[in-house]
Amino acid sequence: MDNQEFLEKRRFIIRLGKALHKFGTPAYRLEAHLQAVSNLLGIEGYFLISPTALTFVLQHDEDQEHNHVARVKPGELDLGSLARTDELVEELMSGKRTLAEALERLEEISNKPNPYGTGLTLLAFGSSAGAFAMLMGTSWNDVFWSAILGLMVYGLVYRAERSKRMAEMLEPLAAILCAIAASGIAQFDPSMNIPVVILSGIIIFIPGLALTLGLAELAARDLISGTARVMDAFMLLFKLYFGVILGLTIGKALFGETTYVPPDSLPEWAIWSAVPILSMALVIIFKARMKDSPWGVLAGIVAFFSAMLGGIYFGDSIGIFFGALAVGIYSNLFARWMKAPATIALLQGIVILVPGSKTYIGLNTLILGETIFNQSHLGTQVFLIFMSIVAGLIFANVAVPPRRTL
């Protein structure tokens, strides 16, 4: 391999690493994938990935090493771009594309706009908030108002994408405005459960998935990235919780207190239908490709009903283990059948199981001593659920070993 060829391959590996990090790939999967790609390209490489830094060490020969360190922002999930990048690597390795063509295509994928547009994404935010309220088994009033707050939250997200100042305060601002709005709505709809509606409105920001990925990275002995991701998730949770407390205080000063009037509960079928609705909304929010969307929706259904079935016999917390085990096996089989990253199906299933909302509720109980739902030993339950998910994914990889690194 001459020096010019090495430099071209080095450029591709570095661009690939930055792109996959931008699309939200977990550190342990990204490091394994870059290792596999560099080996296939005939380069010895070593990689250290964290949420905010990428380190590449690529060896040309025994005497010459090339180091590249990049400071990056934490990635956001973009499952469609992740799948397209994986296809691109396959095409490069099979000889269908040259390195120059692959670099050009990688640039196109990185700069590709949201495939679903503003209207569908707005609908997805509203649907996800309403579907979460349905999963909580509250009332139709709560479902309606949660969806309205979800639409409002997307308005803030849309503005934050175009304003750096807004992006810096997005999560606490969304929590403050949702809390104030919920306090005002409760004045003419006293049957609305204020804490549930606020939680549903900001559920898209609750970092349950980030906490789970962080713990999975720690379980994979990726200590730097795992610790950073877990601490970042907790800081986000604290920002959201402070925003809610501040918003409720302002709302109480503006509108006064209301007397809660318990409404009729949702029928059983509504709670069951919430899972496919939430899964379909996540397809749009995670920007998955349309051809992958049925598999993502099915992953959510597999995760939820496997966890529910396991919960009947072994209790809710251990039932989550069976949900994670089922969706882990399903995603590895999906990767084999469809020759696509297992992450596409896995994340859309796991997000149904993660106890981000319970972590928020537990924080509320710890600080204020108030309970949103009548659940005892919530802290222990949250810890058990997180551990059950991580254990379920480890056992799934043993039962059906993954053949792909992503």
Coordinates of N, CA, C and O in Angstrom, one line a residue, residues 61-230:
D61 N 2.8 1.6 8.7 CA 3.7 0.5 8.8 C 4.2 0.5 10.3 O 3.7 1.2 11.1
E62 N 5.2 -0.4 10.5 CA 5.6 -0.5 11.9 C 6.2 0.7 12.5 O 6.2 0.9 13.8
D63 N 6.7 1.6 11.7 CA 7.4 2.8 12.2 C 6.6 4.0 12.2 O 7.0 5.1 12.7
Q64 N 5.4 4.0 11.6 CA 4.7 5.2 11.3 C 3.2 5.1 11.8 O 2.5 4.3 11.3
E65 N 2.8 5.9 12.8 CA 1.5 6.0 13.2 C 0.9 7.3 13.0 O 1.5 8.3 13.1
H66 N -0.4 7.3 12.6 CA -1.1 8.6 12.3 C -2.2 8.7 13.4 O -3.1 7.9 13.5
N67 N -2.2 9.8 14.2 CA -3.2 10.0 15.2 C -4.1 11.1 14.8 O -3.7 12.1 14.1
H68 N -5.4 11.0 15.1 CA -6.4 12.0 14.8 C -7.3 12.1 16.0 O -8.0 11.1 16.4
V69 N -7.5 13.3 16.6 CA -8.3 13.5 17.8 C -9.3 14.6 17.4 O -9.0 15.6 16.8
A70 N -10.6 14.3 17.6 CA -11.7 15.3 17.2 C -12.6 15.5 18.4 O -13.0 14.6 19.1
R71 N -12.9 16.8 18.6 CA -13.9 17.2 19.7 C -15.3 17.3 19.0 O -15.4 18.0 18.0
V72 N -16.3 16.5 19.4 CA -17.6 16.4 18.8 C -18.7 16.6 19.8 O -18.5 16.6 21.0
K73 N -19.9 16.9 19.3 CA -21.1 17.0 20.1 C -21.7 15.6 20.2 O -21.6 14.8 19.3
P74 N -22.4 15.3 21.4 CA -23.0 14.0 21.5 C -24.0 13.8 20.3 O -24.7 14.7 19.9
G75 N -24.0 12.6 19.8 CA -24.8 12.3 18.6 C -26.3 12.2 18.9 O -26.7 12.0 20.1
E76 N -27.1 12.4 17.9 CA -28.6 12.2 18.0 C -29.0 11.1 17.1 O -28.5 10.9 16.0
L77 N -30.0 10.3 17.6 CA -30.4 9.1 16.8 C -30.9 9.4 15.4 O -31.8 10.3 15.3
D78 N -30.3 8.8 14.4 CA -30.8 9.0 13.0 C -30.6 7.6 12.4 O -29.6 7.3 11.8
L79 N -31.6 6.7 12.6 CA -31.5 5.3 12.2 C -31.5 5.2 10.7 O -30.9 4.2 10.2
G80 N -32.1 6.1 10.0 CA -32.1 6.0 8.5 C -30.7 6.2 8.0 O -30.2 5.5 7.1
S81 N -30.0 7.3 8.5 CA -28.7 7.6 8.0 C -27.7 6.5 8.4 O -26.7 6.1 7.7
L82 N -27.9 5.9 9.6 CA -27.1 4.8 10.1 C -27.2 3.6 9.1 O -26.2 3.0 8.8
A83 N -28.5 3.3 8.7 CA -28.6 2.1 7.8 C -28.0 2.4 6.4 O -27.4 1.6 5.8
R84 N -28.1 3.7 5.9 CA -27.5 4.0 4.6 C -26.0 4.0 4.7 O -25.4 3.5 3.7
T85 N -25.4 4.4 5.8 CA -24.0 4.3 6.0 C -23.5 2.9 6.0 O -22.5 2.5 5.4
D86 N -24.3 2.0 6.7 CA -23.9 0.6 6.7 C -23.9 0.0 5.3 O -23.1 -0.8 5.0
E87 N -25.0 0.3 4.5 CA -25.0 -0.1 3.2 C -23.8 0.4 2.3 O -23.3 -0.4 1.5
L88 N -23.4 1.6 2.6 CA -22.3 2.2 1.9 C -21.0 1.4 2.1 O -20.3 1.1 1.2
V89 N -20.8 1.0 3.4 CA -19.6 0.3 3.7 C -19.6 -1.1 3.0 O -18.6 -1.6 2.5
E90 N -20.8 -1.7 3.0 CA -21.0 -3.0 2.3 C -20.6 -2.9 0.8 O -19.9 -3.7 0.2
E91 N -21.1 -1.8 0.2 CA -20.8 -1.5 -1.2 C -19.3 -1.3 -1.5 O -18.8 -1.8 -2.5
L92 N -18.7 -0.6 -0.5 CA -17.2 -0.4 -0.7 C -16.5 -1.7 -0.6 O -15.6 -1.9 -1.4
M93 N -16.8 -2.5 0.4 CA -16.1 -3.8 0.6 C -16.3 -4.8 -0.5 O -15.4 -5.6 -0.8
S94 N -17.5 -4.7 -1.2 CA -17.8 -5.6 -2.3 C -17.3 -5.1 -3.6 O -17.4 -5.8 -4.6
G95 N -16.7 -3.9 -3.6 CA -16.1 -3.4 -4.8 C -17.1 -2.6 -5.7 O -16.7 -2.2 -6.8
K96 N -18.3 -2.4 -5.2 CA -19.3 -1.6 -6.0 C -19.0 -0.1 -6.0 O -19.5 0.6 -6.9
R97 N -18.2 0.3 -5.1 CA -17.9 1.8 -5.0 C -16.4 1.9 -4.8 O -15.8 1.0 -4.1
T98 N -15.8 2.9 -5.3 CA -14.4 3.2 -5.0 C -14.3 4.1 -3.7 O -15.4 4.5 -3.2
L99 N -13.2 4.3 -3.2 CA -13.0 5.1 -1.9 C -13.5 6.5 -2.2 O -14.2 7.1 -1.3
A100 N -13.2 7.1 -3.3 CA -13.6 8.4 -3.6 C -15.1 8.5 -3.7 O -15.7 9.5 -3.2
E101 N -15.7 7.6 -4.3 CA -17.2 7.6 -4.4 C -17.8 7.4 -3.0 O -18.8 8.0 -2.7
A102 N -17.2 6.5 -2.2 CA -17.7 6.3 -0.9 C -17.6 7.5 0.0 O -18.6 7.9 0.7
L103 N -16.5 8.3 -0.1 CA -16.4 9.6 0.6 C -17.4 10.6 0.2 O -18.0 11.3 1.0
E104 N -17.7 10.6 -1.1 CA -18.7 11.5 -1.6 C -20.1 11.2 -1.1 O -20.9 12.0 -0.7
R105 N -20.4 9.9 -1.2 CA -21.7 9.4 -0.7 C -21.9 9.6 0.8 O -23.0 10.0 1.3
L106 N -20.8 9.4 1.6 CA -20.8 9.6 3.0 C -21.2 11.1 3.3 O -22.0 11.4 4.3
E107 N -20.7 12.0 2.5 CA -21.0 13.4 2.7 C -22.4 13.7 2.4 O -23.1 14.5 3.1
E108 N -23.0 13.0 1.4 CA -24.4 13.2 1.0 C -25.3 12.7 2.2 O -26.3 13.4 2.5
I109 N -24.9 11.6 2.8 CA -25.7 11.0 3.8 C -25.7 11.9 5.1 O -26.7 12.2 5.7
S110 N -24.5 12.4 5.4 CA -24.4 13.3 6.6 C -25.2 14.6 6.4 O -25.7 15.1 7.4
N111 N -25.3 15.1 5.2 CA -26.0 16.4 5.0 C -27.5 16.2 4.6 O -28.2 17.2 4.2
K112 N -28.0 14.9 4.6 CA -29.3 14.7 4.1 C -30.3 15.3 5.1 O -30.2 15.1 6.3
P113 N -31.3 16.0 4.6 CA -32.3 16.6 5.5 C -33.3 15.6 6.1 O -33.3 14.4 5.6
N114 N -34.1 16.0 7.1 CA -35.0 15.1 7.7 C -36.0 14.5 6.6 O -36.7 15.3 6.0
P115 N -36.0 13.2 6.4 CA -36.9 12.7 5.3 C -38.3 12.8 5.5 O -39.1 12.7 4.6
Y116 N -38.8 13.1 6.8 CA -40.2 13.1 7.0 C -40.8 14.5 7.1 O -42.0 14.7 7.1
G117 N -40.0 15.5 7.1 CA -40.5 16.9 7.0 C -41.1 17.4 8.3 O -41.2 16.6 9.3
T118 N -41.5 18.6 8.3 CA -41.9 19.3 9.6 C -43.3 18.7 10.0 O -43.5 18.5 11.2
G119 N -44.2 18.6 9.0 CA -45.6 18.2 9.4 C -45.7 16.8 10.1 O -46.3 16.7 11.1
L120 N -45.0 15.8 9.5 CA -45.1 14.5 10.0 C -44.3 14.4 11.4 O -44.8 13.7 12.3
T121 N -43.2 15.2 11.5 CA -42.5 15.2 12.8 C -43.3 15.8 13.9 O -43.3 15.3 15.0
L122 N -44.0 16.9 13.5 CA -45.0 17.5 14.5 C -46.0 16.5 14.9 O -46.3 16.4 16.1
L123 N -46.6 15.8 14.0 CA -47.6 14.8 14.3 C -47.0 13.7 15.2 O -47.7 13.2 16.2
A124 N -45.8 13.3 14.9 CA -45.1 12.2 15.7 C -44.9 12.7 17.2 O -45.1 11.9 18.1
F125 N -44.5 13.9 17.4 CA -44.3 14.5 18.7 C -45.6 14.4 19.5 O -45.7 14.0 20.7
G126 N -46.7 14.9 18.9 CA -48.0 14.9 19.5 C -48.5 13.5 19.8 O -49.0 13.2 20.9
S127 N -48.3 12.6 18.8 CA -48.7 11.2 19.0 C -47.9 10.5 20.1 O -48.5 9.7 20.9
S128 N -46.6 10.7 20.2 CA -45.8 10.0 21.2 C -46.2 10.5 22.6 O -46.3 9.6 23.5
A129 N -46.5 11.8 22.8 CA -46.9 12.3 24.1 C -48.3 11.7 24.5 O -48.5 11.2 25.6
G130 N -49.2 11.7 23.5 CA -50.5 11.1 23.8 C -50.5 9.6 24.0 O -51.1 9.1 24.9
A131 N -49.7 8.9 23.2 CA -49.5 7.4 23.4 C -48.9 7.1 24.8 O -49.3 6.1 25.4
F132 N -47.9 7.9 25.2 CA -47.4 7.6 26.5 C -48.4 7.8 27.6 O -48.5 7.0 28.6
A133 N -49.2 8.8 27.5 CA -50.3 9.0 28.5 C -51.3 7.8 28.5 O -51.8 7.4 29.5
M134 N -51.5 7.3 27.3 CA -52.4 6.1 27.2 C -51.7 4.9 27.9 O -52.4 4.1 28.6
L135 N -50.4 4.8 27.7 CA -49.7 3.7 28.4 C -49.8 3.8 29.9 O -49.8 2.8 30.6
M136 N -49.9 5.0 30.4 CA -50.0 5.2 31.8 C -51.4 4.9 32.4 O -51.6 4.8 33.6
G137 N -52.3 4.6 31.4 CA -53.7 4.2 31.8 C -54.5 5.3 32.6 O -55.2 5.0 33.5
T138 N -54.3 6.5 32.2 CA -55.0 7.6 32.9 C -56.4 7.9 32.3 O -57.3 7.1 32.6
S139 N -56.6 8.9 31.6 CA -57.9 9.2 31.0 C -57.8 9.9 29.7 O -56.7 10.3 29.3
W140 N -58.9 9.9 28.9 CA -58.9 10.6 27.6 C -58.5 12.0 27.7 O -57.9 12.6 26.8
N141 N -58.9 12.7 28.8 CA -58.6 14.1 29.0 C -57.0 14.3 29.0 O -56.5 15.1 28.3
D142 N -56.4 13.4 29.8 CA -54.9 13.5 29.9 C -54.3 13.2 28.5 O -53.3 13.8 28.2
V143 N -54.8 12.2 27.8 CA -54.3 11.9 26.5 C -54.3 13.1 25.5 O -53.4 13.4 24.9
F144 N -55.5 13.7 25.5 CA -55.7 14.9 24.6 C -54.7 16.0 25.0 O -54.0 16.5 24.1
W145 N -54.7 16.4 26.3 CA -53.8 17.5 26.7 C -52.3 17.2 26.5 O -51.5 18.0 26.2
S146 N -52.0 15.9 26.8 CA -50.6 15.5 26.6 C -50.2 15.7 25.1 O -49.1 16.2 24.8
A147 N -51.1 15.3 24.2 CA -50.8 15.4 22.8 C -50.6 16.9 22.4 O -49.7 17.3 21.6
I148 N -51.4 17.8 23.0 CA -51.3 19.2 22.7 C -49.9 19.7 23.2 O -49.3 20.5 22.5
L149 N -49.5 19.3 24.4 CA -48.2 19.8 24.9 C -47.1 19.2 24.1 O -46.1 19.8 23.9
G150 N -47.3 18.0 23.6 CA -46.3 17.4 22.7 C -46.1 18.2 21.4 O -45.0 18.4 20.9
L151 N -47.2 18.7 20.8 CA -47.1 19.6 19.7 C -46.4 20.9 20.0 O -45.5 21.4 19.2
M152 N -46.6 21.4 21.2 CA -46.0 22.7 21.6 C -44.4 22.4 21.8 O -43.6 23.3 21.4
V153 N -44.1 21.3 22.3 CA -42.7 20.9 22.5 C -42.0 20.9 21.2 O -40.8 21.3 21.1
Y154 N -42.6 20.3 20.2 CA -42.0 20.2 18.9 C -41.7 21.6 18.3 O -40.7 21.9 17.6
G155 N -42.7 22.6 18.6 CA -42.4 24.0 18.2 C -41.1 24.5 18.7 O -40.4 25.2 18.0
L156 N -40.8 24.2 20.0 CA -39.6 24.6 20.6 C -38.4 23.9 20.0 O -37.3 24.5 19.8
V157 N -38.5 22.6 19.7 CA -37.5 21.8 19.1 C -37.2 22.4 17.7 O -36.0 22.5 17.3
Y158 N -38.2 22.7 16.9 CA -38.1 23.3 15.6 C -37.3 24.6 15.7 O -36.4 24.8 14.8
R159 N -37.6 25.4 16.7 CA -36.9 26.7 16.8 C -35.5 26.5 17.2 O -34.5 27.2 16.8
A160 N -35.2 25.5 18.1 CA -33.9 25.2 18.6 C -32.9 24.7 17.5 O -31.7 24.9 17.6
E161 N -33.5 24.0 16.5 CA -32.7 23.6 15.4 C -32.1 24.8 14.6 O -31.2 24.6 13.8
R162 N -32.7 25.9 14.7 CA -32.3 27.1 14.0 C -31.7 28.2 14.8 O -31.4 29.3 14.3
S163 N -31.6 28.0 16.1 CA -31.1 29.0 17.1 C -30.2 28.3 18.1 O -30.7 27.5 18.9
K164 N -28.9 28.7 18.1 CA -28.0 28.1 19.1 C -28.4 28.5 20.5 O -28.3 27.7 21.4
R165 N -28.9 29.7 20.7 CA -29.3 30.2 22.1 C -30.4 29.3 22.6 O -30.5 28.9 23.8
M166 N -31.4 29.1 21.7 CA -32.6 28.3 22.1 C -32.1 26.8 22.4 O -32.6 26.2 23.3
A167 N -31.2 26.3 21.6 CA -30.8 24.9 21.8 C -30.2 24.7 23.1 O -30.3 23.6 23.7
E168 N -29.5 25.7 23.7 CA -28.8 25.6 24.9 C -29.7 25.5 26.1 O -29.4 24.9 27.1
M169 N -30.9 26.0 26.0 CA -31.9 26.0 27.1 C -33.2 25.2 26.7 O -34.2 25.4 27.4
L170 N -33.1 24.4 25.7 CA -34.3 23.7 25.2 C -35.0 22.9 26.2 O -36.2 23.1 26.4
E171 N -34.3 22.0 26.8 CA -35.0 21.0 27.7 C -35.7 21.7 28.9 O -36.9 21.5 29.2
P172 N -34.9 22.5 29.7 CA -35.6 23.2 30.9 C -36.7 24.1 30.4 O -37.7 24.2 31.1
L173 N -36.5 24.8 29.3 CA -37.5 25.7 28.8 C -38.8 25.0 28.5 O -39.9 25.4 28.8
A174 N -38.6 23.8 27.8 CA -39.8 23.0 27.4 C -40.5 22.5 28.7 O -41.8 22.6 28.8
A175 N -39.8 22.2 29.7 CA -40.4 21.7 31.0 C -41.1 22.8 31.7 O -42.2 22.7 32.2
I176 N -40.5 24.0 31.7 CA -41.2 25.2 32.3 C -42.5 25.5 31.6 O -43.5 25.7 32.3
L177 N -42.5 25.6 30.3 CA -43.7 26.0 29.5 C -44.7 24.9 29.6 O -45.9 25.3 29.7
C178 N -44.4 23.6 29.6 CA -45.3 22.6 29.8 C -46.0 22.6 31.2 O -47.2 22.5 31.3
A179 N -45.2 22.9 32.2 CA -45.8 23.0 33.5 C -46.7 24.2 33.7 O -47.8 24.1 34.3
I180 N -46.3 25.4 33.1 CA -47.2 26.6 33.2 C -48.5 26.3 32.4 O -49.6 26.6 32.9
A181 N -48.4 25.7 31.2 CA -49.5 25.4 30.4 C -50.5 24.4 31.1 O -51.7 24.6 31.1
A182 N -49.9 23.4 31.7 CA -50.7 22.4 32.4 C -51.5 23.0 33.6 O -52.7 22.7 33.8
S183 N -50.8 23.9 34.3 CA -51.4 24.6 35.4 C -52.6 25.5 34.9 O -53.7 25.5 35.6
G184 N -52.4 26.1 33.8 CA -53.5 26.9 33.2 C -54.7 26.1 32.7 O -55.9 26.4 33.0
I185 N -54.4 25.0 32.0 CA -55.4 24.1 31.5 C -56.3 23.5 32.6 O -57.5 23.4 32.5
A186 N -55.6 23.2 33.8 CA -56.3 22.6 34.9 C -57.4 23.5 35.5 O -58.3 23.0 36.1
Q187 N -57.3 24.8 35.2 CA -58.3 25.7 35.7 C -59.7 25.5 35.1 O -60.7 25.6 35.7
F188 N -59.8 25.1 33.8 CA -61.1 24.8 33.2 C -61.3 23.3 32.9 O -62.3 22.9 32.4
D189 N -60.3 22.5 33.2 CA -60.5 21.0 33.1 C -59.8 20.4 34.4 O -58.7 19.8 34.3
P190 N -60.6 20.4 35.5 CA -60.0 19.9 36.8 C -59.8 18.4 36.8 O -59.2 17.9 37.7
S191 N -60.3 17.7 35.8 CA -60.1 16.2 35.7 C -58.7 15.9 35.1 O -58.4 14.7 35.0
M192 N -58.0 16.9 34.7 CA -56.6 16.6 34.2 C -55.6 16.4 35.3 O -55.5 17.1 36.2
N193 N -54.9 15.3 35.1 CA -53.8 14.9 36.1 C -52.5 15.7 35.7 O -51.8 15.3 34.7
I194 N -52.3 16.8 36.4 CA -51.2 17.7 36.0 C -49.8 17.0 35.9 O -49.1 17.2 34.8
P195 N -49.4 16.3 36.9 CA -48.0 15.7 36.8 C -47.9 14.7 35.6 O -46.9 14.7 34.9
V196 N -49.0 13.9 35.3 CA -48.9 12.9 34.3 C -48.9 13.7 32.9 O -48.1 13.3 32.0
V197 N -49.6 14.7 32.7 CA -49.7 15.5 31.5 C -48.3 16.1 31.2 O -47.8 16.1 30.1
I198 N -47.7 16.7 32.2 CA -46.4 17.3 32.1 C -45.4 16.3 31.7 O -44.6 16.5 30.7
L199 N -45.4 15.2 32.4 CA -44.4 14.1 32.1 C -44.6 13.6 30.7 O -43.6 13.4 29.9
S200 N -45.8 13.4 30.2 CA -46.1 13.0 28.9 C -45.7 14.0 27.8 O -45.1 13.6 26.8
G201 N -45.9 15.3 28.1 CA -45.5 16.3 27.2 C -44.0 16.4 27.0 O -43.5 16.6 25.8
I202 N -43.2 16.1 28.0 CA -41.7 16.2 27.9 C -41.1 14.8 27.8 O -39.9 14.7 27.9
I203 N -41.9 13.8 27.5 CA -41.3 12.4 27.6 C -40.2 12.2 26.5 O -39.3 11.4 26.7
I204 N -40.3 12.9 25.4 CA -39.3 12.8 24.4 C -37.9 13.2 24.9 O -36.9 12.7 24.3
F205 N -37.8 14.0 25.9 CA -36.5 14.4 26.5 C -36.1 13.6 27.6 O -34.9 13.6 28.0
I206 N -37.0 12.8 28.2 CA -36.6 12.0 29.4 C -35.5 11.0 29.0 O -35.8 10.2 28.1
P207 N -34.4 11.0 29.6 CA -33.2 10.2 29.1 C -33.1 8.8 29.5 O -32.1 8.3 29.9
G208 N -34.3 8.1 29.4 CA -34.2 6.6 29.8 C -33.4 5.8 28.8 O -32.6 5.0 29.3
L209 N -33.5 6.1 27.5 CA -32.7 5.3 26.6 C -31.2 5.7 26.7 O -30.3 4.8 26.7
A210 N -30.8 6.9 27.0 CA -29.4 7.3 27.2 C -28.9 6.6 28.4 O -27.7 6.1 28.4
L211 N -29.7 6.5 29.5 CA -29.2 5.8 30.7 C -29.0 4.3 30.4 O -28.0 3.8 30.9
T212 N -29.9 3.7 29.7 CA -29.7 2.3 29.3 C -28.5 2.1 28.5 O -27.7 1.1 28.7
L213 N -28.3 2.9 27.5 CA -27.1 2.8 26.6 C -25.8 3.0 27.4 O -24.8 2.3 27.2
G214 N -25.9 4.0 28.3 CA -24.7 4.2 29.2 C -24.4 3.0 30.0 O -23.2 2.6 30.2
L215 N -25.4 2.4 30.6 CA -25.2 1.2 31.4 C -24.7 0.0 30.6 O -23.9 -0.8 31.0
A216 N -25.2 -0.1 29.3 CA -24.8 -1.2 28.4 C -23.3 -1.0 28.1 O -22.6 -1.9 28.0
E217 N -22.9 0.3 27.9 CA -21.5 0.6 27.6 C -20.6 0.2 28.8 O -19.5 -0.4 28.6
L218 N -21.1 0.5 30.0 CA -20.4 0.1 31.2 C -20.3 -1.4 31.3 O -19.2 -2.0 31.7
A219 N -21.4 -2.1 31.0 CA -21.3 -3.6 31.0 C -20.4 -4.1 30.0 O -19.8 -5.2 30.2
A220 N -20.2 -3.4 28.9 CA -19.2 -3.8 27.8 C -17.8 -3.4 28.2 O -16.9 -3.5 27.3
R221 N -17.6 -2.9 29.4 CA -16.3 -2.4 29.9 C -15.8 -1.1 29.1 O -14.6 -0.9 29.0
D222 N -16.7 -0.4 28.5 CA -16.4 0.9 27.8 C -16.6 1.9 28.9 O -17.6 2.6 28.9
L223 N -15.7 2.0 29.8 CA -15.9 2.8 31.1 C -16.0 4.3 30.9 O -16.8 5.0 31.5
I224 N -15.2 4.8 30.0 CA -15.2 6.3 29.8 C -16.5 6.8 29.2 O -17.2 7.6 29.7
S225 N -16.8 6.1 28.1 CA -18.1 6.5 27.4 C -19.3 6.2 28.2 O -20.2 7.1 28.3
G226 N -19.3 5.1 28.9 CA -20.5 4.7 29.7 C -20.7 5.7 30.9 O -21.8 6.1 31.1
T227 N -19.6 6.0 31.6 CA -19.7 7.0 32.7 C -20.2 8.3 32.2 O -21.1 9.0 32.8
A228 N -19.6 8.8 31.1 CA -20.0 10.1 30.6 C -21.4 10.1 30.1 O -22.2 11.1 30.4
R229 N -21.9 9.1 29.5 CA -23.3 9.0 29.0 C -24.3 9.0 30.2 O -25.3 9.7 30.2
V230 N -24.0 8.2 31.2 CA -24.9 8.1 32.4 C -24.9 9.5 33.1 O -26.0 9.9 33.5

